[in-house]
């Protein structure tokens, strides 16, 4: 594998600003495999600080994050007095591919846009498209990967499908285990917050938590919740159909808990 170097012969460095831990881990795994150094910021404010402290060749910026969102962080980076930092290529990462979003991202100063869930070939393309002075060829270690297969299980009653995780793992079983452990560690807290906000009828907050769970649900291939989690997100955002929300939140809770139990059993975690 050839690591891409900048003109000073140093390794290329990419900042990933993303609040969902499973997404952070996915992005890091893919990008490091291509020979880049990766730093992670958990929100826009951290991203702004890291950009001022370090030299990055590219920033991948989630839009919806706590503390400071990706649009505001981008606006502030564009106003930095250091011209090299102020002109860093910034690519938006977002699951909200709504009409007019691209224009909104560009207006905030972003260079490009990549819809989530991220797939490997699109991510590599967007990185190479947006890196300045990329002189060395990037080669992936795809060919050297041995294929590992998901453990044989009785698929009929499986609530999850790990084909995306296994596809990205490319033979790295510790990556699969780490992803599953992150799922088990982070999901209960989000569910708990969601139940709390639902009990307080804070539907906009419930919608935001649904946004967070959506990427977890997509990564874990929990297809039975694919539509429900999107309905909760949209209804929370628009303040509509509040009467449906309690039942929907309960459905999410119960399927996620059953799914976690299956994962624990299947992988002895
Ligand atoms: Mn986010």
PDB file of C-alpha atoms and ligand atoms in Angstrom:
ATOM      1  CA  UNK A   1       0.000   0.000   0.000  1.00  0.00           C
ATOM      2  CA  UNK A   2       1.337   3.427  -0.923  1.00  0.00           C
ATOM      3  CA  UNK A   3       0.589   6.193   1.509  1.00  0.00           C
ATOM      4  CA  UNK A   4      -0.279   9.421  -0.261  1.00  0.00           C
ATOM      5  CA  UNK A   5       2.142  12.169   0.674  1.00  0.00           C
ATOM      6  CA  UNK A   6       1.894  15.899   0.426  1.00  0.00           C
ATOM      7  CA  UNK A   7       4.524  18.000  -1.261  1.00  0.00           C
ATOM      8  CA  UNK A   8       6.691  17.954   1.862  1.00  0.00           C
ATOM      9  CA  UNK A   9       6.694  14.179   1.898  1.00  0.00           C
ATOM     10  CA  UNK A  10       4.508  14.003   4.978  1.00  0.00           C
ATOM     11  CA  UNK A  11       1.510  11.787   5.257  1.00  0.00           C
ATOM     12  CA  UNK A  12      -1.778  13.366   4.210  1.00  0.00           C
ATOM     13  CA  UNK A  13      -3.954  14.250   7.157  1.00  0.00           C
ATOM     14  CA  UNK A  14      -7.749  14.255   7.178  1.00  0.00           C
ATOM     15  CA  UNK A  15     -10.066  15.610   9.863  1.00  0.00           C
ATOM     16  CA  UNK A  16     -13.396  13.848  10.307  1.00  0.00           C
ATOM     17  CA  UNK A  17     -16.006  15.884  12.219  1.00  0.00           C
ATOM     18  CA  UNK A  18     -18.837  13.528  13.160  1.00  0.00           C
ATOM     19  CA  UNK A  19     -20.816  13.018  16.372  1.00  0.00           C
ATOM     20  CA  UNK A  20     -21.940   9.400  16.022  1.00  0.00           C
ATOM     21  CA  UNK A  21     -19.246   7.032  17.319  1.00  0.00           C
ATOM     22  CA  UNK A  22     -20.004   4.211  14.921  1.00  0.00           C
ATOM     23  CA  UNK A  23     -19.669   6.630  11.989  1.00  0.00           C
ATOM     24  CA  UNK A  24     -16.387   7.957  13.397  1.00  0.00           C
ATOM     25  CA  UNK A  25     -15.037   4.434  13.573  1.00  0.00           C
ATOM     26  CA  UNK A  26     -16.263   3.499  10.090  1.00  0.00           C
ATOM     27  CA  UNK A  27     -14.725   6.596   8.520  1.00  0.00           C
ATOM     28  CA  UNK A  28     -11.434   6.169  10.369  1.00  0.00           C
ATOM     29  CA  UNK A  29     -11.168   2.532   9.340  1.00  0.00           C
ATOM     30  CA  UNK A  30     -11.737   3.276   5.658  1.00  0.00           C
ATOM     31  CA  UNK A  31      -9.544   6.361   5.448  1.00  0.00           C
ATOM     32  CA  UNK A  32      -6.603   4.915   7.382  1.00  0.00           C
ATOM     33  CA  UNK A  33      -6.646   1.887   5.101  1.00  0.00           C
ATOM     34  CA  UNK A  34      -5.805   4.279   2.252  1.00  0.00           C
ATOM     35  CA  UNK A  35      -2.747   5.521   4.104  1.00  0.00           C
ATOM     36  CA  UNK A  36      -3.995   8.832   5.497  1.00  0.00           C
ATOM     37  CA  UNK A  37      -3.654  10.057   9.050  1.00  0.00           C
ATOM     38  CA  UNK A  38      -7.077  10.661  10.600  1.00  0.00           C
ATOM     39  CA  UNK A  39      -8.162  12.929  13.442  1.00  0.00           C
ATOM     40  CA  UNK A  40     -11.704  12.918  14.824  1.00  0.00           C
ATOM     41  CA  UNK A  41     -13.753  15.847  16.117  1.00  0.00           C
ATOM     42  CA  UNK A  42     -17.004  15.057  17.942  1.00  0.00           C
ATOM     43  CA  UNK A  43     -18.691  18.348  17.035  1.00  0.00           C
ATOM     44  CA  UNK A  44     -18.190  21.546  15.035  1.00  0.00           C
ATOM     45  CA  UNK A  45     -16.544  23.407  17.879  1.00  0.00           C
ATOM     46  CA  UNK A  46     -13.877  20.709  18.283  1.00  0.00           C
ATOM     47  CA  UNK A  47     -13.352  20.722  14.520  1.00  0.00           C
ATOM     48  CA  UNK A  48     -12.752  24.467  14.538  1.00  0.00           C
ATOM     49  CA  UNK A  49     -10.165  24.113  17.341  1.00  0.00           C
ATOM     50  CA  UNK A  50      -8.363  21.217  15.619  1.00  0.00           C
ATOM     51  CA  UNK A  51      -8.219  23.075  12.304  1.00  0.00           C
ATOM     52  CA  UNK A  52      -6.534  25.992  14.073  1.00  0.00           C
ATOM     53  CA  UNK A  53      -4.060  23.697  15.864  1.00  0.00           C
ATOM     54  CA  UNK A  54      -3.084  21.333  13.041  1.00  0.00           C
ATOM     55  CA  UNK A  55      -2.588  21.279   9.288  1.00  0.00           C
ATOM     56  CA  UNK A  56      -5.157  19.222   7.446  1.00  0.00           C
ATOM     57  CA  UNK A  57      -5.408  18.458   3.768  1.00  0.00           C
ATOM     58  CA  UNK A  58      -9.151  17.893   3.906  1.00  0.00           C
ATOM     59  CA  UNK A  59     -12.068  18.082   6.360  1.00  0.00           C
ATOM     60  CA  UNK A  60     -15.047  15.726   6.191  1.00  0.00           C
ATOM     61  CA  UNK A  61     -17.804  17.586   8.010  1.00  0.00           C
ATOM     62  CA  UNK A  62     -21.060  16.117   9.265  1.00  0.00           C
ATOM     63  CA  UNK A  63     -23.899  18.667   9.161  1.00  0.00           C
ATOM     64  CA  UNK A  64     -25.985  17.821  12.217  1.00  0.00           C
ATOM     65  CA  UNK A  65     -23.801  17.823  15.351  1.00  0.00           C
ATOM     66  CA  UNK A  66     -24.270  19.045  18.928  1.00  0.00           C
ATOM     67  CA  UNK A  67     -22.589  22.245  20.237  1.00  0.00           C
ATOM     68  CA  UNK A  68     -21.870  23.638  16.776  1.00  0.00           C
ATOM     69  CA  UNK A  69     -23.213  22.220  13.527  1.00  0.00           C
ATOM     70  CA  UNK A  70     -21.168  21.621  10.397  1.00  0.00           C
ATOM     71  CA  UNK A  71     -22.443  24.692   8.567  1.00  0.00           C
ATOM     72  CA  UNK A  72     -21.450  27.079  11.362  1.00  0.00           C
ATOM     73  CA  UNK A  73     -18.054  25.394  11.815  1.00  0.00           C
ATOM     74  CA  UNK A  74     -17.437  25.786   8.078  1.00  0.00           C
ATOM     75  CA  UNK A  75     -18.414  29.476   8.142  1.00  0.00           C
ATOM     76  CA  UNK A  76     -15.964  30.075  10.996  1.00  0.00           C
ATOM     77  CA  UNK A  77     -13.128  28.127   9.337  1.00  0.00           C
ATOM     78  CA  UNK A  78     -13.628  30.227   6.194  1.00  0.00           C
ATOM     79  CA  UNK A  79     -13.115  33.365   8.286  1.00  0.00           C
ATOM     80  CA  UNK A  80      -9.769  32.320   9.821  1.00  0.00           C
ATOM     81  CA  UNK A  81      -6.954  34.785   9.134  1.00  0.00           C
ATOM     82  CA  UNK A  82      -4.486  32.029   8.142  1.00  0.00           C
ATOM     83  CA  UNK A  83      -5.284  31.759   4.452  1.00  0.00           C
ATOM     84  CA  UNK A  84      -4.120  28.119   4.211  1.00  0.00           C
ATOM     85  CA  UNK A  85      -6.523  27.105   6.963  1.00  0.00           C
ATOM     86  CA  UNK A  86      -9.337  29.299   5.673  1.00  0.00           C
ATOM     87  CA  UNK A  87      -9.206  27.554   2.292  1.00  0.00           C
ATOM     88  CA  UNK A  88      -9.017  23.905   3.413  1.00  0.00           C
ATOM     89  CA  UNK A  89     -11.260  21.712   1.270  1.00  0.00           C
ATOM     90  CA  UNK A  90     -14.386  20.863   3.308  1.00  0.00           C
ATOM     91  CA  UNK A  91     -16.765  18.096   2.246  1.00  0.00           C
ATOM     92  CA  UNK A  92     -20.216  17.868   3.842  1.00  0.00           C
ATOM     93  CA  UNK A  93     -21.364  14.478   5.095  1.00  0.00           C
ATOM     94  CA  UNK A  94     -25.083  14.192   5.585  1.00  0.00           C
ATOM     95  CA  UNK A  95     -27.953  11.784   5.630  1.00  0.00           C
ATOM     96  CA  UNK A  96     -30.390  14.578   4.803  1.00  0.00           C
ATOM     97  CA  UNK A  97     -30.257  14.651   1.047  1.00  0.00           C
ATOM     98  CA  UNK A  98     -33.066  17.145   0.711  1.00  0.00           C
ATOM     99  CA  UNK A  99     -33.621  19.371  -2.267  1.00  0.00           C
ATOM    100  CA  UNK A 100     -31.687  22.612  -1.920  1.00  0.00           C
ATOM    101  CA  UNK A 101     -29.213  21.146   0.591  1.00  0.00           C
ATOM    102  CA  UNK A 102     -26.319  21.167  -1.833  1.00  0.00           C
ATOM    103  CA  UNK A 103     -26.836  24.907  -2.400  1.00  0.00           C
ATOM    104  CA  UNK A 104     -27.034  25.480   1.355  1.00  0.00           C
ATOM    105  CA  UNK A 105     -23.739  23.624   1.914  1.00  0.00           C
ATOM    106  CA  UNK A 106     -21.973  25.492  -0.869  1.00  0.00           C
ATOM    107  CA  UNK A 107     -23.309  28.811   0.437  1.00  0.00           C
ATOM    108  CA  UNK A 108     -21.744  28.038   3.847  1.00  0.00           C
ATOM    109  CA  UNK A 109     -18.394  27.591   2.099  1.00  0.00           C
ATOM    110  CA  UNK A 110     -18.273  23.834   1.643  1.00  0.00           C
ATOM    111  CA  UNK A 111     -16.610  22.465  -1.480  1.00  0.00           C
ATOM    112  CA  UNK A 112     -18.525  19.270  -1.995  1.00  0.00           C
ATOM    113  CA  UNK A 113     -21.116  16.953  -0.543  1.00  0.00           C
ATOM    114  CA  UNK A 114     -21.277  13.213   0.193  1.00  0.00           C
ATOM    115  CA  UNK A 115     -24.529  11.512   1.177  1.00  0.00           C
ATOM    116  CA  UNK A 116     -24.587   9.013   4.067  1.00  0.00           C
ATOM    117  CA  UNK A 117     -24.433   6.109   4.620  1.00  0.00           C
ATOM    118  CA  UNK A 118     -20.907   6.451   3.304  1.00  0.00           C
ATOM    119  CA  UNK A 119     -19.712   3.806   0.918  1.00  0.00           C
ATOM    120  CA  UNK A 120     -16.070   3.111   0.304  1.00  0.00           C
ATOM    121  CA  UNK A 121     -15.812   3.959  -3.390  1.00  0.00           C
ATOM    122  CA  UNK A 122     -17.747   7.238  -3.091  1.00  0.00           C
ATOM    123  CA  UNK A 123     -15.650   8.308  -0.130  1.00  0.00           C
ATOM    124  CA  UNK A 124     -12.384   7.577  -1.910  1.00  0.00           C
ATOM    125  CA  UNK A 125     -13.598   9.415  -5.007  1.00  0.00           C
ATOM    126  CA  UNK A 126     -14.649  12.477  -3.031  1.00  0.00           C
ATOM    127  CA  UNK A 127     -11.338  12.572  -1.148  1.00  0.00           C
ATOM    128  CA  UNK A 128      -9.234  12.345  -4.289  1.00  0.00           C
ATOM    129  CA  UNK A 129     -11.461  14.866  -6.087  1.00  0.00           C
ATOM    130  CA  UNK A 130     -11.048  17.419  -3.334  1.00  0.00           C
ATOM    131  CA  UNK A 131      -7.455  17.002  -2.212  1.00  0.00           C
ATOM    132  CA  UNK A 132      -5.199  19.666  -3.585  1.00  0.00           C
ATOM    133  CA  UNK A 133      -1.824  18.668  -5.048  1.00  0.00           C
ATOM    134  CA  UNK A 134      -2.455  14.966  -4.796  1.00  0.00           C
ATOM    135  CA  UNK A 135       0.610  13.684  -6.581  1.00  0.00           C
ATOM    136  CA  UNK A 136       0.927  10.117  -5.383  1.00  0.00           C
ATOM    137  CA  UNK A 137      -1.471   7.455  -6.420  1.00  0.00           C
ATOM    138  CA  UNK A 138      -3.578   5.968  -3.702  1.00  0.00           C
ATOM    139  CA  UNK A 139      -3.898   2.230  -3.752  1.00  0.00           C
ATOM    140  CA  UNK A 140      -6.235   0.414  -1.477  1.00  0.00           C
ATOM    141  CA  UNK A 141      -5.361  -2.815   0.227  1.00  0.00           C
ATOM    142  CA  UNK A 142      -8.561  -4.284  -1.193  1.00  0.00           C
ATOM    143  CA  UNK A 143      -6.777  -6.986  -3.184  1.00  0.00           C
ATOM    144  CA  UNK A 144      -4.794  -8.243  -0.238  1.00  0.00           C
ATOM    145  CA  UNK A 145      -7.856  -8.652   1.911  1.00  0.00           C
ATOM    146  CA  UNK A 146      -8.978 -12.142   2.668  1.00  0.00           C
ATOM    147  CA  UNK A 147     -12.672 -12.505   2.854  1.00  0.00           C
ATOM    148  CA  UNK A 148     -14.179 -13.349   6.172  1.00  0.00           C
ATOM    149  CA  UNK A 149     -17.807 -14.269   6.267  1.00  0.00           C
ATOM    150  CA  UNK A 150     -20.423 -13.505   8.874  1.00  0.00           C
ATOM    151  CA  UNK A 151     -20.924 -16.429  11.260  1.00  0.00           C
ATOM    152  CA  UNK A 152     -23.540 -18.885  10.097  1.00  0.00           C
ATOM    153  CA  UNK A 153     -26.791 -18.159  11.847  1.00  0.00           C
ATOM    154  CA  UNK A 154     -30.451 -18.860  11.397  1.00  0.00           C
ATOM    155  CA  UNK A 155     -31.145 -15.813   9.243  1.00  0.00           C
ATOM    156  CA  UNK A 156     -34.938 -15.869   9.296  1.00  0.00           C
ATOM    157  CA  UNK A 157     -35.370 -14.212  12.683  1.00  0.00           C
ATOM    158  CA  UNK A 158     -32.291 -12.002  12.529  1.00  0.00           C
ATOM    159  CA  UNK A 159     -33.099  -8.369  13.178  1.00  0.00           C
ATOM    160  CA  UNK A 160     -29.777  -7.170  11.800  1.00  0.00           C
ATOM    161  CA  UNK A 161     -27.706  -7.648   8.666  1.00  0.00           C
ATOM    162  CA  UNK A 162     -23.997  -6.952   8.862  1.00  0.00           C
ATOM    163  CA  UNK A 163     -23.188  -7.057   5.166  1.00  0.00           C
ATOM    164  CA  UNK A 164     -22.190  -3.367   5.187  1.00  0.00           C
ATOM    165  CA  UNK A 165     -19.942  -3.831   8.227  1.00  0.00           C
ATOM    166  CA  UNK A 166     -18.338  -6.981   6.803  1.00  0.00           C
ATOM    167  CA  UNK A 167     -17.892  -5.307   3.437  1.00  0.00           C
ATOM    168  CA  UNK A 168     -15.947  -2.460   4.988  1.00  0.00           C
ATOM    169  CA  UNK A 169     -14.056  -4.728   7.411  1.00  0.00           C
ATOM    170  CA  UNK A 170     -12.421  -6.487   4.483  1.00  0.00           C
ATOM    171  CA  UNK A 171     -11.100  -9.363   6.530  1.00  0.00           C
ATOM    172  CA  UNK A 172     -10.449  -7.466   9.745  1.00  0.00           C
ATOM    173  CA  UNK A 173     -12.419  -9.327  12.379  1.00  0.00           C
ATOM    174  CA  UNK A 174     -11.382  -7.005  15.192  1.00  0.00           C
ATOM    175  CA  UNK A 175     -13.053  -4.183  13.243  1.00  0.00           C
ATOM    176  CA  UNK A 176     -16.344  -6.096  13.202  1.00  0.00           C
ATOM    177  CA  UNK A 177     -16.124  -6.764  16.920  1.00  0.00           C
ATOM    178  CA  UNK A 178     -15.297  -3.138  17.687  1.00  0.00           C
ATOM    179  CA  UNK A 179     -18.296  -1.952  15.620  1.00  0.00           C
ATOM    180  CA  UNK A 180     -20.608  -4.350  17.447  1.00  0.00           C
ATOM    181  CA  UNK A 181     -19.229  -3.334  20.824  1.00  0.00           C
ATOM    182  CA  UNK A 182     -19.779   0.342  19.917  1.00  0.00           C
ATOM    183  CA  UNK A 183     -23.342  -0.511  18.933  1.00  0.00           C
ATOM    184  CA  UNK A 184     -23.946  -2.218  22.286  1.00  0.00           C
ATOM    185  CA  UNK A 185     -22.254   0.570  24.263  1.00  0.00           C
ATOM    186  CA  UNK A 186     -23.752   3.668  22.631  1.00  0.00           C
ATOM    187  CA  UNK A 187     -27.262   2.620  21.618  1.00  0.00           C
ATOM    188  CA  UNK A 188     -28.873   2.119  25.087  1.00  0.00           C
ATOM    189  CA  UNK A 189     -28.048   5.663  26.159  1.00  0.00           C
ATOM    190  CA  UNK A 190     -29.579   7.158  23.011  1.00  0.00           C
ATOM    191  CA  UNK A 191     -32.705   5.034  23.490  1.00  0.00           C
ATOM    192  CA  UNK A 192     -32.951   6.145  27.096  1.00  0.00           C
ATOM    193  CA  UNK A 193     -32.674   9.815  26.085  1.00  0.00           C
ATOM    194  CA  UNK A 194     -35.300   9.265  23.413  1.00  0.00           C
ATOM    195  CA  UNK A 195     -37.771   7.758  25.899  1.00  0.00           C
ATOM    196  CA  UNK A 196     -37.115  10.655  28.278  1.00  0.00           C
ATOM    197  CA  UNK A 197     -37.724  13.313  25.608  1.00  0.00           C
ATOM    198  CA  UNK A 198     -40.820  11.457  24.387  1.00  0.00           C
ATOM    199  CA  UNK A 199     -42.209  11.356  27.933  1.00  0.00           C
ATOM    200  CA  UNK A 200     -41.675  15.132  28.119  1.00  0.00           C
ATOM    201  CA  UNK A 201     -43.280  15.520  24.658  1.00  0.00           C
ATOM    202  CA  UNK A 202     -40.173  17.257  23.321  1.00  0.00           C
ATOM    203  CA  UNK A 203     -40.797  16.004  19.801  1.00  0.00           C
ATOM    204  CA  UNK A 204     -38.106  18.097  18.132  1.00  0.00           C
ATOM    205  CA  UNK A 205     -35.519  16.525  20.480  1.00  0.00           C
ATOM    206  CA  UNK A 206     -36.960  13.075  19.774  1.00  0.00           C
ATOM    207  CA  UNK A 207     -36.491  13.798  16.057  1.00  0.00           C
ATOM    208  CA  UNK A 208     -32.839  14.740  16.597  1.00  0.00           C
ATOM    209  CA  UNK A 209     -32.184  11.534  18.518  1.00  0.00           C
ATOM    210  CA  UNK A 210     -33.887   9.622  15.697  1.00  0.00           C
ATOM    211  CA  UNK A 211     -31.435  11.248  13.298  1.00  0.00           C
ATOM    212  CA  UNK A 212     -28.599   9.884  15.397  1.00  0.00           C
ATOM    213  CA  UNK A 213     -30.094   6.394  15.633  1.00  0.00           C
ATOM    214  CA  UNK A 214     -30.800   6.358  11.892  1.00  0.00           C
ATOM    215  CA  UNK A 215     -27.143   5.934  10.985  1.00  0.00           C
ATOM    216  CA  UNK A 216     -26.716   3.221  13.617  1.00  0.00           C
ATOM    217  CA  UNK A 217     -29.773   1.411  12.228  1.00  0.00           C
ATOM    218  CA  UNK A 218     -28.432   1.704   8.680  1.00  0.00           C
ATOM    219  CA  UNK A 219     -24.937   0.507   9.650  1.00  0.00           C
ATOM    220  CA  UNK A 220     -26.354  -2.480  11.506  1.00  0.00           C
ATOM    221  CA  UNK A 221     -28.804  -3.274   8.695  1.00  0.00           C
ATOM    222  CA  UNK A 222     -31.836  -3.231  11.014  1.00  0.00           C
ATOM    223  CA  UNK A 223     -34.277  -3.100   8.117  1.00  0.00           C
ATOM    224  CA  UNK A 224     -37.463  -3.394  10.193  1.00  0.00           C
ATOM    225  CA  UNK A 225     -36.775   0.097  11.627  1.00  0.00           C
ATOM    226  CA  UNK A 226     -35.582   1.770   8.452  1.00  0.00           C
ATOM    227  CA  UNK A 227     -38.895   3.530   7.749  1.00  0.00           C
ATOM    228  CA  UNK A 228     -40.013   4.098  11.341  1.00  0.00           C
ATOM    229  CA  UNK A 229     -36.838   5.897  12.357  1.00  0.00           C
ATOM    230  CA  UNK A 230     -37.150   8.196   9.333  1.00  0.00           C
ATOM    231  CA  UNK A 231     -40.788   8.950  10.151  1.00  0.00           C
ATOM    232  CA  UNK A 232     -39.843   9.847  13.729  1.00  0.00           C
ATOM    233  CA  UNK A 233     -37.050  12.100  12.466  1.00  0.00           C
ATOM    234  CA  UNK A 234     -39.277  13.880   9.946  1.00  0.00           C
ATOM    235  CA  UNK A 235     -42.270  14.228  12.276  1.00  0.00           C
ATOM    236  CA  UNK A 236     -40.049  15.564  15.045  1.00  0.00           C
ATOM    237  CA  UNK A 237     -38.479  18.072  12.712  1.00  0.00           C
ATOM    238  CA  UNK A 238     -41.790  19.283  11.298  1.00  0.00           C
ATOM    239  CA  UNK A 239     -43.721  18.984  14.565  1.00  0.00           C
ATOM    240  CA  UNK A 240     -46.283  16.713  12.933  1.00  0.00           C
ATOM    241  CA  UNK A 241     -48.144  13.536  13.933  1.00  0.00           C
ATOM    242  CA  UNK A 242     -47.103  13.747  17.571  1.00  0.00           C
ATOM    243  CA  UNK A 243     -49.858  11.283  18.459  1.00  0.00           C
ATOM    244  CA  UNK A 244     -47.981   8.518  16.597  1.00  0.00           C
ATOM    245  CA  UNK A 245     -44.656   9.191  18.256  1.00  0.00           C
ATOM    246  CA  UNK A 246     -44.989   7.323  21.586  1.00  0.00           C
ATOM    247  CA  UNK A 247     -45.875   4.049  19.851  1.00  0.00           C
ATOM    248  CA  UNK A 248     -43.105   4.543  17.275  1.00  0.00           C
ATOM    249  CA  UNK A 249     -40.528   5.248  19.975  1.00  0.00           C
ATOM    250  CA  UNK A 250     -41.626   2.106  21.829  1.00  0.00           C
ATOM    251  CA  UNK A 251     -41.277   0.062  18.661  1.00  0.00           C
ATOM    252  CA  UNK A 252     -37.741   1.367  18.131  1.00  0.00           C
ATOM    253  CA  UNK A 253     -36.876   0.617  21.735  1.00  0.00           C
ATOM    254  CA  UNK A 254     -38.170  -2.927  21.667  1.00  0.00           C
ATOM    255  CA  UNK A 255     -36.579  -3.885  18.332  1.00  0.00           C
ATOM    256  CA  UNK A 256     -33.248  -2.314  19.268  1.00  0.00           C
ATOM    257  CA  UNK A 257     -33.205  -4.169  22.603  1.00  0.00           C
ATOM    258  CA  UNK A 258     -34.021  -7.482  20.918  1.00  0.00           C
ATOM    259  CA  UNK A 259     -31.372  -6.777  18.309  1.00  0.00           C
ATOM    260  CA  UNK A 260     -28.766  -6.043  20.996  1.00  0.00           C
ATOM    261  CA  UNK A 261     -29.649  -9.316  22.722  1.00  0.00           C
ATOM    262  CA  UNK A 262     -29.198 -11.207  19.442  1.00  0.00           C
ATOM    263  CA  UNK A 263     -25.837  -9.555  18.767  1.00  0.00           C
ATOM    264  CA  UNK A 264     -24.611 -10.371  22.282  1.00  0.00           C
ATOM    265  CA  UNK A 265     -25.639 -13.996  21.905  1.00  0.00           C
ATOM    266  CA  UNK A 266     -24.391 -14.456  18.321  1.00  0.00           C
ATOM    267  CA  UNK A 267     -20.982 -12.892  18.958  1.00  0.00           C
ATOM    268  CA  UNK A 268     -20.573 -13.842  22.634  1.00  0.00           C
ATOM    269  CA  UNK A 269     -20.190 -10.190  23.621  1.00  0.00           C
TER     270      UNK A 269
HETATM  271 MN1  LIG B   1     -24.567  13.955  13.143  1.00  0.00          MN
END
